[in-house]
MMTF fields as JSON, N, C-alpha, C and O atoms, coordinates in Angstrom:
{
  "mmtfVersion": "1.0.0",
  "mmtfProducer": "UNKNOWN",
  "numBonds": 403,
  "numAtoms": 404,
  "numGroups": 101,
  "numChains": 1,
  "numModels": 1,
  "chainsPerModel": [1],
  "groupsPerChain": [101],
  "chainIdList": ["A"],
  "bondAtomList": [4, 2, 8, 6, 12, 10, 16, 14, 20, 18, 24, 22, 28, 26, 32, 30, 36, 34, 40, 38, 44, 42, 48, 46, 52, 50, 56, 54, 60, 58, 64, 62, 68, 66, 72, 70, 76, 74, 80, 78, 84, 82, 88, 86, 92, 90, 96, 94, 100, 98, 104, 102, 108, 106, 112, 110, 116, 114, 120, 118, 124, 122, 128, 126, 132, 130, 136, 134, 140, 138, 144, 142, 148, 146, 152, 150, 156, 154, 160, 158, 164, 162, 168, 166, 172, 170, 176, 174, 180, 178, 184, 182, 188, 186, 192, 190, 196, 194, 200, 198, 204, 202, 208, 206, 212, 210, 216, 214, 220, 218, 224, 222, 228, 226, 232, 230, 236, 234, 240, 238, 244, 242, 248, 246, 252, 250, 256, 254, 260, 258, 264, 262, 268, 266, 272, 270, 276, 274, 280, 278, 284, 282, 288, 286, 292, 290, 296, 294, 300, 298, 304, 302, 308, 306, 312, 310, 316, 314, 320, 318, 324, 322, 328, 326, 332, 330, 336, 334, 340, 338, 344, 342, 348, 346, 352, 350, 356, 354, 360, 358, 364, 362, 368, 366, 372, 370, 376, 374, 380, 378, 384, 382, 388, 386, 392, 390, 396, 394, 400, 398],
  "bondOrderList": [1, 1, 1, 1, 1, 1, 1, 1, 1, 1, 1, 1, 1, 1, 1, 1, 1, 1, 1, 1, 1, 1, 1, 1, 1, 1, 1, 1, 1, 1, 1, 1, 1, 1, 1, 1, 1, 1, 1, 1, 1, 1, 1, 1, 1, 1, 1, 1, 1, 1, 1, 1, 1, 1, 1, 1, 1, 1, 1, 1, 1, 1, 1, 1, 1, 1, 1, 1, 1, 1, 1, 1, 1, 1, 1, 1, 1, 1, 1, 1, 1, 1, 1, 1, 1, 1, 1, 1, 1, 1, 1, 1, 1, 1, 1, 1, 1, 1, 1, 1],
  "groupList": [{"groupName": "MET", "atomNameList": ["N", "CA", "C", "O"], "elementList": ["N", "C", "C", "O"], "formalChargeList": [0, 0, 0, 0], "bondAtomList": [1, 0, 2, 1, 3, 2], "bondOrderList": [1, 1, 2], "singleLetterCode": "M", "chemCompType": "L-PEPTIDE LINKING"}, {"groupName": "SER", "atomNameList": ["N", "CA", "C", "O"], "elementList": ["N", "C", "C", "O"], "formalChargeList": [0, 0, 0, 0], "bondAtomList": [1, 0, 2, 1, 3, 2], "bondOrderList": [1, 1, 2], "singleLetterCode": "S", "chemCompType": "L-PEPTIDE LINKING"}, {"groupName": "ASP", "atomNameList": ["N", "CA", "C", "O"], "elementList": ["N", "C", "C", "O"], "formalChargeList": [0, 0, 0, 0], "bondAtomList": [1, 0, 2, 1, 3, 2], "bondOrderList": [1, 1, 2], "singleLetterCode": "D", "chemCompType": "L-PEPTIDE LINKING"}, {"groupName": "THR", "atomNameList": ["N", "CA", "C", "O"], "elementList": ["N", "C", "C", "O"], "formalChargeList": [0, 0, 0, 0], "bondAtomList": [1, 0, 2, 1, 3, 2], "bondOrderList": [1, 1, 2], "singleLetterCode": "T", "chemCompType": "L-PEPTIDE LINKING"}, {"groupName": "LEU", "atomNameList": ["N", "CA", "C", "O"], "elementList": ["N", "C", "C", "O"], "formalChargeList": [0, 0, 0, 0], "bondAtomList": [1, 0, 2, 1, 3, 2], "bondOrderList": [1, 1, 2], "singleLetterCode": "L", "chemCompType": "L-PEPTIDE LINKING"}, {"groupName": "ALA", "atomNameList": ["N", "CA", "C", "O"], "elementList": ["N", "C", "C", "O"], "formalChargeList": [0, 0, 0, 0], "bondAtomList": [1, 0, 2, 1, 3, 2], "bondOrderList": [1, 1, 2], "singleLetterCode": "A", "chemCompType": "L-PEPTIDE LINKING"}, {"groupName": "GLY", "atomNameList": ["N", "CA", "C", "O"], "elementList": ["N", "C", "C", "O"], "formalChargeList": [0, 0, 0, 0], "bondAtomList": [1, 0, 2, 1, 3, 2], "bondOrderList": [1, 1, 2], "singleLetterCode": "G", "chemCompType": "PEPTIDE LINKING"}, {"groupName": "VAL", "atomNameList": ["N", "CA", "C", "O"], "elementList": ["N", "C", "C", "O"], "formalChargeList": [0, 0, 0, 0], "bondAtomList": [1, 0, 2, 1, 3, 2], "bondOrderList": [1, 1, 2], "singleLetterCode": "V", "chemCompType": "L-PEPTIDE LINKING"}, {"groupName": "ILE", "atomNameList": ["N", "CA", "C", "O"], "elementList": ["N", "C", "C", "O"], "formalChargeList": [0, 0, 0, 0], "bondAtomList": [1, 0, 2, 1, 3, 2], "bondOrderList": [1, 1, 2], "singleLetterCode": "I", "chemCompType": "L-PEPTIDE LINKING"}, {"groupName": "CYS", "atomNameList": ["N", "CA", "C", "O"], "elementList": ["N", "C", "C", "O"], "formalChargeList": [0, 0, 0, 0], "bondAtomList": [1, 0, 2, 1, 3, 2], "bondOrderList": [1, 1, 2], "singleLetterCode": "C", "chemCompType": "L-PEPTIDE LINKING"}, {"groupName": "PHE", "atomNameList": ["N", "CA", "C", "O"], "elementList": ["N", "C", "C", "O"], "formalChargeList": [0, 0, 0, 0], "bondAtomList": [1, 0, 2, 1, 3, 2], "bondOrderList": [1, 1, 2], "singleLetterCode": "F", "chemCompType": "L-PEPTIDE LINKING"}, {"groupName": "GLN", "atomNameList": ["N", "CA", "C", "O"], "elementList": ["N", "C", "C", "O"], "formalChargeList": [0, 0, 0, 0], "bondAtomList": [1, 0, 2, 1, 3, 2], "bondOrderList": [1, 1, 2], "singleLetterCode": "Q", "chemCompType": "L-PEPTIDE LINKING"}, {"groupName": "ARG", "atomNameList": ["N", "CA", "C", "O"], "elementList": ["N", "C", "C", "O"], "formalChargeList": [0, 0, 0, 0], "bondAtomList": [1, 0, 2, 1, 3, 2], "bondOrderList": [1, 1, 2], "singleLetterCode": "R", "chemCompType": "L-PEPTIDE LINKING"}, {"groupName": "TYR", "atomNameList": ["N", "CA", "C", "O"], "elementList": ["N", "C", "C", "O"], "formalChargeList": [0, 0, 0, 0], "bondAtomList": [1, 0, 2, 1, 3, 2], "bondOrderList": [1, 1, 2], "singleLetterCode": "Y", "chemCompType": "L-PEPTIDE LINKING"}, {"groupName": "TRP", "atomNameList": ["N", "CA", "C", "O"], "elementList": ["N", "C", "C", "O"], "formalChargeList": [0, 0, 0, 0], "bondAtomList": [1, 0, 2, 1, 3, 2], "bondOrderList": [1, 1, 2], "singleLetterCode": "W", "chemCompType": "L-PEPTIDE LINKING"}, {"groupName": "LYS", "atomNameList": ["N", "CA", "C", "O"], "elementList": ["N", "C", "C", "O"], "formalChargeList": [0, 0, 0, 0], "bondAtomList": [1, 0, 2, 1, 3, 2], "bondOrderList": [1, 1, 2], "singleLetterCode": "K", "chemCompType": "L-PEPTIDE LINKING"}, {"groupName": "ASN", "atomNameList": ["N", "CA", "C", "O"], "elementList": ["N", "C", "C", "O"], "formalChargeList": [0, 0, 0, 0], "bondAtomList": [1, 0, 2, 1, 3, 2], "bondOrderList": [1, 1, 2], "singleLetterCode": "N", "chemCompType": "L-PEPTIDE LINKING"}, {"groupName": "PRO", "atomNameList": ["N", "CA", "C", "O"], "elementList": ["N", "C", "C", "O"], "formalChargeList": [0, 0, 0, 0], "bondAtomList": [1, 0, 2, 1, 3, 2], "bondOrderList": [1, 1, 2], "singleLetterCode": "P", "chemCompType": "L-PEPTIDE LINKING"}, {"groupName": "GLU", "atomNameList": ["N", "CA", "C", "O"], "elementList": ["N", "C", "C", "O"], "formalChargeList": [0, 0, 0, 0], "bondAtomList": [1, 0, 2, 1, 3, 2], "bondOrderList": [1, 1, 2], "singleLetterCode": "E", "chemCompType": "L-PEPTIDE LINKING"}, {"groupName": "HIS", "atomNameList": ["N", "CA", "C", "O"], "elementList": ["N", "C", "C", "O"], "formalChargeList": [0, 0, 0, 0], "bondAtomList": [1, 0, 2, 1, 3, 2], "bondOrderList": [1, 1, 2], "singleLetterCode": "H", "chemCompType": "L-PEPTIDE LINKING"}],
  "groupTypeList": [0, 1, 2, 3, 4, 5, 6, 7, 7, 7, 6, 4, 5, 1, 4, 7, 1, 4, 8, 9, 10, 8, 4, 7, 4, 8, 11, 0, 10, 11, 12, 6, 11, 3, 6, 0, 6, 8, 5, 9, 7, 5, 4, 1, 4, 9, 9, 6, 4, 6, 6, 4, 8, 3, 10, 7, 13, 6, 14, 7, 15, 5, 12, 2, 14, 16, 0, 7, 16, 4, 0, 3, 8, 14, 3, 7, 5, 10, 5, 8, 2, 10, 4, 5, 6, 8, 4, 16, 17, 5, 17, 10, 12, 10, 7, 12, 18, 0, 4, 19, 13],
  "groupIdList": [1, 2, 3, 4, 5, 6, 7, 8, 9, 10, 11, 12, 13, 14, 15, 16, 17, 18, 19, 20, 21, 22, 23, 24, 25, 26, 27, 28, 29, 30, 31, 32, 33, 34, 35, 36, 37, 38, 39, 40, 41, 42, 43, 44, 45, 46, 47, 48, 49, 50, 51, 52, 53, 54, 55, 56, 57, 58, 59, 60, 61, 62, 63, 64, 65, 66, 67, 68, 69, 70, 71, 72, 73, 74, 75, 76, 77, 78, 79, 80, 81, 82, 83, 84, 85, 86, 87, 88, 89, 90, 91, 92, 93, 94, 95, 96, 97, 98, 99, 100, 101],
  "secStructList": [7, 7, 2, 2, 2, 2, 2, 2, 2, 2, 2, 2, 2, 2, 2, 2, 2, 2, 2, 2, 2, 2, 2, 2, 2, 2, 2, 2, 2, 2, 6, 6, 7, 2, 2, 2, 2, 2, 2, 2, 2, 2, 2, 2, 2, 2, 6, 1, 2, 2, 2, 2, 2, 2, 2, 2, 2, 2, 2, 2, 6, 6, 6, 6, 6, 6, 7, 2, 2, 2, 2, 2, 2, 2, 2, 2, 2, 2, 2, 2, 2, 2, 2, 2, 2, 2, 2, 7, 7, 4, 4, 4, 2, 2, 2, 2, 6, 6, 6, 6, 7],
  "xCoordList": [237.479, 237.124, 236.795, 236.022, 237.495, 237.341, 236.053, 235.325, 235.684, 234.393, 234.209, 233.153, 235.476, 235.118, 234.866, 233.947, 235.653, 235.495, 234.122, 233.348, 233.789, 232.438, 231.226, 230.197, 231.612, 230.528, 230.414, 229.363, 231.586, 231.512, 231.19, 230.727, 231.296, 230.652, 229.348, 228.65, 228.78, 227.391, 226.726, 225.718, 227.188, 226.623, 226.525, 225.422, 227.632, 227.395, 226.547, 225.925, 226.575, 225.671, 224.11, 223.168, 223.97, 222.558, 222.167, 220.99, 223.045, 222.756, 222.465, 221.565, 223.022, 222.709, 221.532, 220.699, 221.126, 219.781, 218.982, 218.243, 218.786, 217.915, 217.8, 216.628, 218.681, 218.59, 217.77, 216.743, 218.091, 217.526, 216.036, 215.183, 215.705, 214.431, 213.578, 212.416, 214.132, 213.503, 213.264, 212.2, 214.237, 214.108, 213.013, 212.326, 212.836, 212.075, 210.671, 209.721, 210.418, 209.129, 208.789, 207.648, 209.89, 209.44, 208.913, 207.928, 209.58, 209.044, 207.654, 206.94, 207.308, 205.881, 204.97, 203.98, 205.14, 204.408, 204.4, 203.297, 205.384, 205.346, 204.807, 204.514, 204.561, 203.961, 202.621, 202.042, 202.006, 200.486, 200.351, 199.271, 201.324, 201.159, 201.03, 201.778, 200.193, 200.258, 199.786, 200.229, 198.852, 198.19, 199.478, 199.772, 200.232, 201.138, 202.434, 203.199, 202.56, 203.733, 203.373, 204.299, 202.093, 201.439, 201.56, 202.023, 201.149, 201.271, 202.658, 202.873, 203.781, 204.95, 205.527, 206.324, 205.233, 205.881, 205.265, 206.002, 203.699, 203.14, 203.773, 204.173, 203.771, 204.584, 205.991, 206.492, 206.642, 207.913, 208.017, 209.055, 207.181, 207.151, 206.539, 207.082, 205.543, 204.991, 205.644, 205.723, 206.051, 206.554, 207.77, 208.521, 208.114, 209.475, 209.116, 210.0, 208.014, 207.767, 207.586, 207.682, 207.353, 207.471, 208.681, 208.602, 209.92, 211.148, 211.186, 211.666, 210.705, 210.757, 209.821, 210.11, 208.874, 207.587, 208.096, 207.836, 208.855, 209.158, 210.282, 210.413, 211.154, 212.343, 211.702, 211.958, 210.848, 210.288, 209.433, 209.392, 208.65, 207.884, 208.851, 208.641, 209.824, 210.858, 211.328, 211.312, 211.793, 212.277, 211.387, 211.754, 210.025, 209.119, 208.816, 208.521, 208.92, 208.728, 210.059, 210.068, 210.963, 212.379, 212.526, 213.028, 212.191, 212.255, 211.301, 211.701, 210.07, 209.019, 209.247, 208.809, 210.018, 210.2, 211.564, 211.921, 212.532, 213.766, 214.605, 215.143, 214.683, 215.338, 216.092, 216.253, 216.51, 217.355, 218.711, 219.052, 219.381, 220.721, 220.279, 220.877, 219.316, 219.083, 218.897, 219.616, 217.896, 217.583, 218.802, 218.908, 219.817, 220.936, 222.022, 222.715, 222.045, 222.673, 221.996, 222.838, 220.852, 220.139, 220.273, 220.26, 220.393, 220.689, 222.125, 222.31, 223.017, 224.464, 224.727, 225.513, 224.013, 224.103, 223.585, 224.401, 222.513, 221.618, 222.689, 222.868, 223.396, 224.088, 225.35, 225.711, 226.114, 227.222, 226.674, 227.27, 225.533, 225.07, 224.946, 225.378, 224.388, 224.08, 225.47, 225.65, 226.2, 227.56, 228.403, 229.001, 228.465, 229.301, 228.642, 229.28, 227.375, 226.845, 227.0, 226.921, 227.198, 227.554, 229.024, 229.338, 229.986, 231.236, 231.655, 232.62, 230.96, 231.195, 230.01, 229.485, 229.406, 228.032, 228.218, 227.35, 229.407, 229.396, 228.479, 227.784, 228.41, 227.338, 225.709, 224.821, 225.567, 224.399, 224.285, 223.24, 225.457, 225.176, 224.297, 223.725, 224.022, 223.105, 221.498, 220.541, 221.445, 220.016, 220.158, 219.413, 220.625, 221.017, 220.844, 220.208, 221.541, 221.246, 220.021, 219.671, 219.342, 218.169, 216.952, 215.954, 217.118, 216.209, 216.76, 216.217, 217.916, 218.395, 218.635, 218.226, 219.112, 219.51, 220.801, 221.3],
  "yCoordList": [53.868, 54.659, 53.558, 52.614, 53.816, 53.073, 53.155, 54.123, 52.09, 52.005, 53.319, 53.924, 53.579, 54.743, 56.156, 56.897, 56.455, 57.535, 57.531, 58.442, 56.55, 56.424, 56.737, 57.374, 56.151, 56.321, 57.857, 58.4, 58.423, 59.858, 60.6, 61.715, 60.315, 61.174, 61.052, 62.024, 59.74, 59.434, 60.102, 60.74, 60.056, 60.58, 62.151, 62.684, 62.815, 64.242, 64.796, 65.856, 63.927, 64.432, 64.088, 64.807, 63.041, 62.736, 63.767, 64.129, 64.284, 65.298, 66.536, 67.206, 66.971, 68.302, 67.953, 68.859, 66.717, 66.432, 66.743, 67.671, 66.277, 66.219, 67.656, 68.011, 68.573, 70.047, 70.573, 71.204, 70.391, 71.131, 70.738, 71.624, 69.486, 69.144, 69.641, 69.92, 69.805, 70.679, 71.978, 72.531, 72.554, 74.001, 74.335, 75.348, 73.281, 73.531, 73.158, 73.811, 72.225, 72.17, 73.479, 73.904, 74.009, 75.395, 76.284, 76.981, 76.293, 77.329, 76.939, 77.806, 75.746, 75.398, 75.924, 76.471, 75.852, 76.202, 77.619, 78.154, 78.333, 79.805, 80.358, 81.548, 79.785, 80.368, 79.953, 80.204, 79.318, 79.061, 77.69, 77.344, 76.991, 75.425, 74.583, 73.608, 74.644, 73.807, 72.38, 71.377, 72.363, 70.784, 70.083, 68.942, 70.709, 70.078, 69.764, 68.82, 70.534, 70.626, 69.341, 68.616, 69.061, 68.01, 66.841, 65.798, 66.96, 65.55, 65.064, 63.862, 66.001, 65.728, 65.16, 64.232, 65.592, 65.036, 63.534, 62.569, 63.4, 62.258, 61.054, 59.948, 61.409, 60.453, 60.143, 59.038, 61.152, 60.849, 59.949, 59.301, 59.857, 59.012, 57.485, 56.418, 57.59, 56.362, 55.536, 54.309, 56.167, 55.2, 55.912, 55.275, 57.25, 57.773, 58.615, 59.217, 58.583, 59.133, 60.766, 61.46, 61.324, 62.656, 63.644, 64.834, 62.774, 63.357, 63.647, 64.709, 62.759, 63.101, 64.159, 64.985, 64.135, 65.018, 66.559, 67.518, 66.682, 67.817, 68.335, 69.535, 67.338, 67.881, 68.631, 69.788, 67.803, 68.26, 69.428, 70.26, 69.592, 70.87, 72.038, 73.193, 71.729, 72.683, 73.254, 74.465, 72.288, 72.976, 73.783, 74.752, 73.254, 74.137, 75.573, 76.54, 75.566, 76.803, 77.448, 78.336, 77.095, 77.644, 79.122, 79.825, 79.636, 81.085, 81.613, 82.37, 81.304, 81.967, 82.275, 83.324, 81.305, 81.295, 81.77, 81.835, 82.171, 82.593, 81.637, 81.874, 80.58, 79.443, 78.405, 77.217, 78.947, 78.31, 77.663, 76.494, 78.567, 78.132, 76.975, 75.906, 77.078, 75.867, 74.626, 73.638, 74.692, 73.538, 72.948, 71.764, 74.072, 73.507, 72.782, 71.814, 73.241, 72.53, 71.201, 70.347, 70.844, 69.844, 68.833, 67.627, 69.271, 68.581, 67.903, 66.749, 68.71, 68.422, 67.458, 66.525, 67.679, 66.6, 65.391, 64.469, 65.162, 64.036, 63.432, 62.215, 64.156, 63.508, 62.87, 61.769, 63.641, 63.199, 61.629, 60.555, 61.868, 60.559, 59.466, 58.349, 59.708, 58.915, 58.169, 56.953, 58.91, 58.558, 57.748, 56.736, 58.195, 57.487, 56.177, 55.348, 55.908, 54.727, 53.82, 52.604, 54.284, 53.684, 53.269, 52.191, 54.142, 53.802, 52.822, 52.08, 52.805, 52.026, 51.514, 52.071, 50.331, 49.77, 48.826, 47.98, 48.899, 48.119, 48.339, 47.423, 49.677, 49.871, 49.292, 49.23, 48.992, 48.461, 46.911, 46.269, 46.461, 44.85, 44.271, 43.266, 44.713, 44.138, 44.349, 43.743, 45.194, 45.578, 44.389, 43.525, 44.031, 43.032, 41.612, 40.728, 41.441, 40.208, 40.099, 38.996, 41.148, 40.931, 40.67, 40.0, 41.152, 40.924, 39.85, 39.628, 38.935, 37.79, 38.299, 37.525, 39.244, 39.963, 39.546, 40.032],
  "zCoordList": [-47.64, -46.778, -45.455, -45.622, -44.114, -43.069, -42.52, -42.74, -41.737, -41.262, -40.116, -39.935, -39.425, -38.451, -39.25, -38.899, -40.243, -40.992, -41.479, -41.185, -42.209, -42.689, -41.62, -41.843, -40.478, -39.401, -38.958, -38.617, -39.016, -38.506, -39.722, -39.485, -40.887, -42.2, -42.257, -42.546, -41.967, -41.925, -40.985, -41.291, -39.71, -38.62, -38.949, -39.073, -39.075, -39.326, -40.41, -40.333, -41.506, -42.666, -42.161, -42.495, -41.415, -40.903, -39.802, -39.782, -38.87, -38.127, -38.784, -38.278, -39.782, -40.663, -41.129, -41.13, -41.607, -42.518, -41.576, -41.902, -40.331, -39.21, -38.84, -38.715, -38.631, -38.31, -39.514, -39.261, -40.657, -41.903, -41.78, -41.83, -41.628, -41.458, -40.587, -40.883, -39.334, -38.283, -38.602, -38.321, -39.21, -39.769, -40.624, -40.493, -41.684, -42.605, -41.977, -42.408, -41.043, -40.405, -39.529, -39.348, -39.051, -38.3, -39.223, -38.98, -40.371, -41.324, -41.918, -42.421, -41.863, -42.223, -41.39, -41.877, -39.993, -38.901, -38.976, -38.866, -39.139, -39.012, -40.132, -40.014, -41.314, -42.523, -42.665, -43.722, -41.698, -41.679, -42.36, -42.836, -42.403, -43.185, -42.223, -42.296, -41.176, -39.976, -40.34, -39.78, -41.321, -41.484, -42.226, -41.87, -43.213, -43.975, -42.773, -42.968, -41.7, -40.877, -39.954, -39.59, -39.587, -38.729, -39.535, -39.073, -40.783, -41.7, -41.89, -41.735, -42.263, -42.209, -40.95, -41.083, -39.726, -38.604, -38.489, -38.283, -38.653, -38.281, -39.462, -39.097, -40.588, -41.684, -41.278, -41.491, -40.678, -40.439, -39.247, -39.106, -38.494, -37.099, -37.635, -37.349, -38.304, -38.43, -39.825, -39.761, -40.929, -42.055, -42.524, -43.263, -42.183, -42.596, -44.036, -44.646, -44.392, -45.68, -45.498, -46.51, -44.351, -44.064, -44.416, -44.723, -44.282, -44.459, -45.916, -46.312, -46.734, -48.3, -48.71, -49.576, -48.183, -48.443, -48.04, -48.766, -46.791, -46.245, -47.074, -47.315, -47.54, -48.652, -49.844, -50.178, -50.415, -51.792, -51.634, -52.541, -50.425, -50.364, -49.911, -50.281, -49.168, -48.986, -50.214, -50.432, -51.111, -52.384, -53.23, -53.894, -53.15, -53.868, -53.316, -54.019, -52.084, -51.376, -50.957, -50.104, -51.43, -51.145, -51.475, -50.598, -52.512, -53.162, -52.234, -51.35, -52.325, -51.557, -50.201, -49.728, -49.393, -48.004, -47.791, -46.615, -48.84, -48.619, -47.893, -46.812, -48.527, -47.566, -48.662, -48.379, -49.868, -50.728, -50.117, -50.299, -49.407, -48.746, -47.806, -47.929, -46.903, -46.168, -47.096, -46.952, -48.076, -48.896, -49.705, -50.024, -50.023, -50.678, -49.522, -49.835, -48.507, -47.524, -47.06, -46.779, -46.922, -46.899, -48.083, -47.836, -49.302, -50.382, -50.485, -50.872, -50.119, -50.043, -48.923, -49.085, -47.648, -46.695, -47.154, -47.193, -47.492, -48.177, -49.127, -49.068, -49.973, -50.943, -50.424, -50.84, -49.398, -48.773, -47.998, -48.081, -47.342, -46.605, -47.594, -47.311, -48.728, -49.669, -50.174, -50.106, -50.575, -51.28, -50.195, -50.56, -48.791, -47.868, -47.551, -46.902, -47.967, -47.756, -48.945, -48.77, -50.057, -51.193, -51.225, -51.729, -50.671, -50.579, -49.481, -49.664, -48.362, -47.311, -46.809, -45.845, -47.427, -46.899, -45.823, -45.607, -45.038, -43.864, -42.846, -42.404, -42.367, -41.442, -41.843, -40.994, -42.926, -43.276, -43.306, -43.417, -43.195, -43.165, -42.344, -42.765, -41.135, -40.339, -40.837, -40.354, -41.746, -42.365, -43.294, -42.832, -44.144, -45.179, -44.579, -45.153, -43.215, -42.658, -41.876, -41.458, -41.644, -40.955, -42.203, -41.938, -43.293, -44.561, -45.255, -46.337, -44.865, -45.665, -46.968, -47.833, -47.366, -48.61, -49.04, -50.055]
}
């Protein structure tokens, strides 16, 4: 996989993941889960853990909130993003260089 193609795939999958993250957050606020929504936003901004919490909580509430399709799209986007990173780790070289890995 070329660097350009991998960049496009990772970019699109990341954009879809971000949109799904925002849509699940909106559902949290609309369904009265304001504290969970604020915690997920805060944890996303300070340490990145909020995205994982939102993802898991979204799957827990997927049937109740009628968003199974949204969560499936988010899961597929995450899997594509992950696989593209494994197949072409070139975009992550700078991270390894910064960490001296």
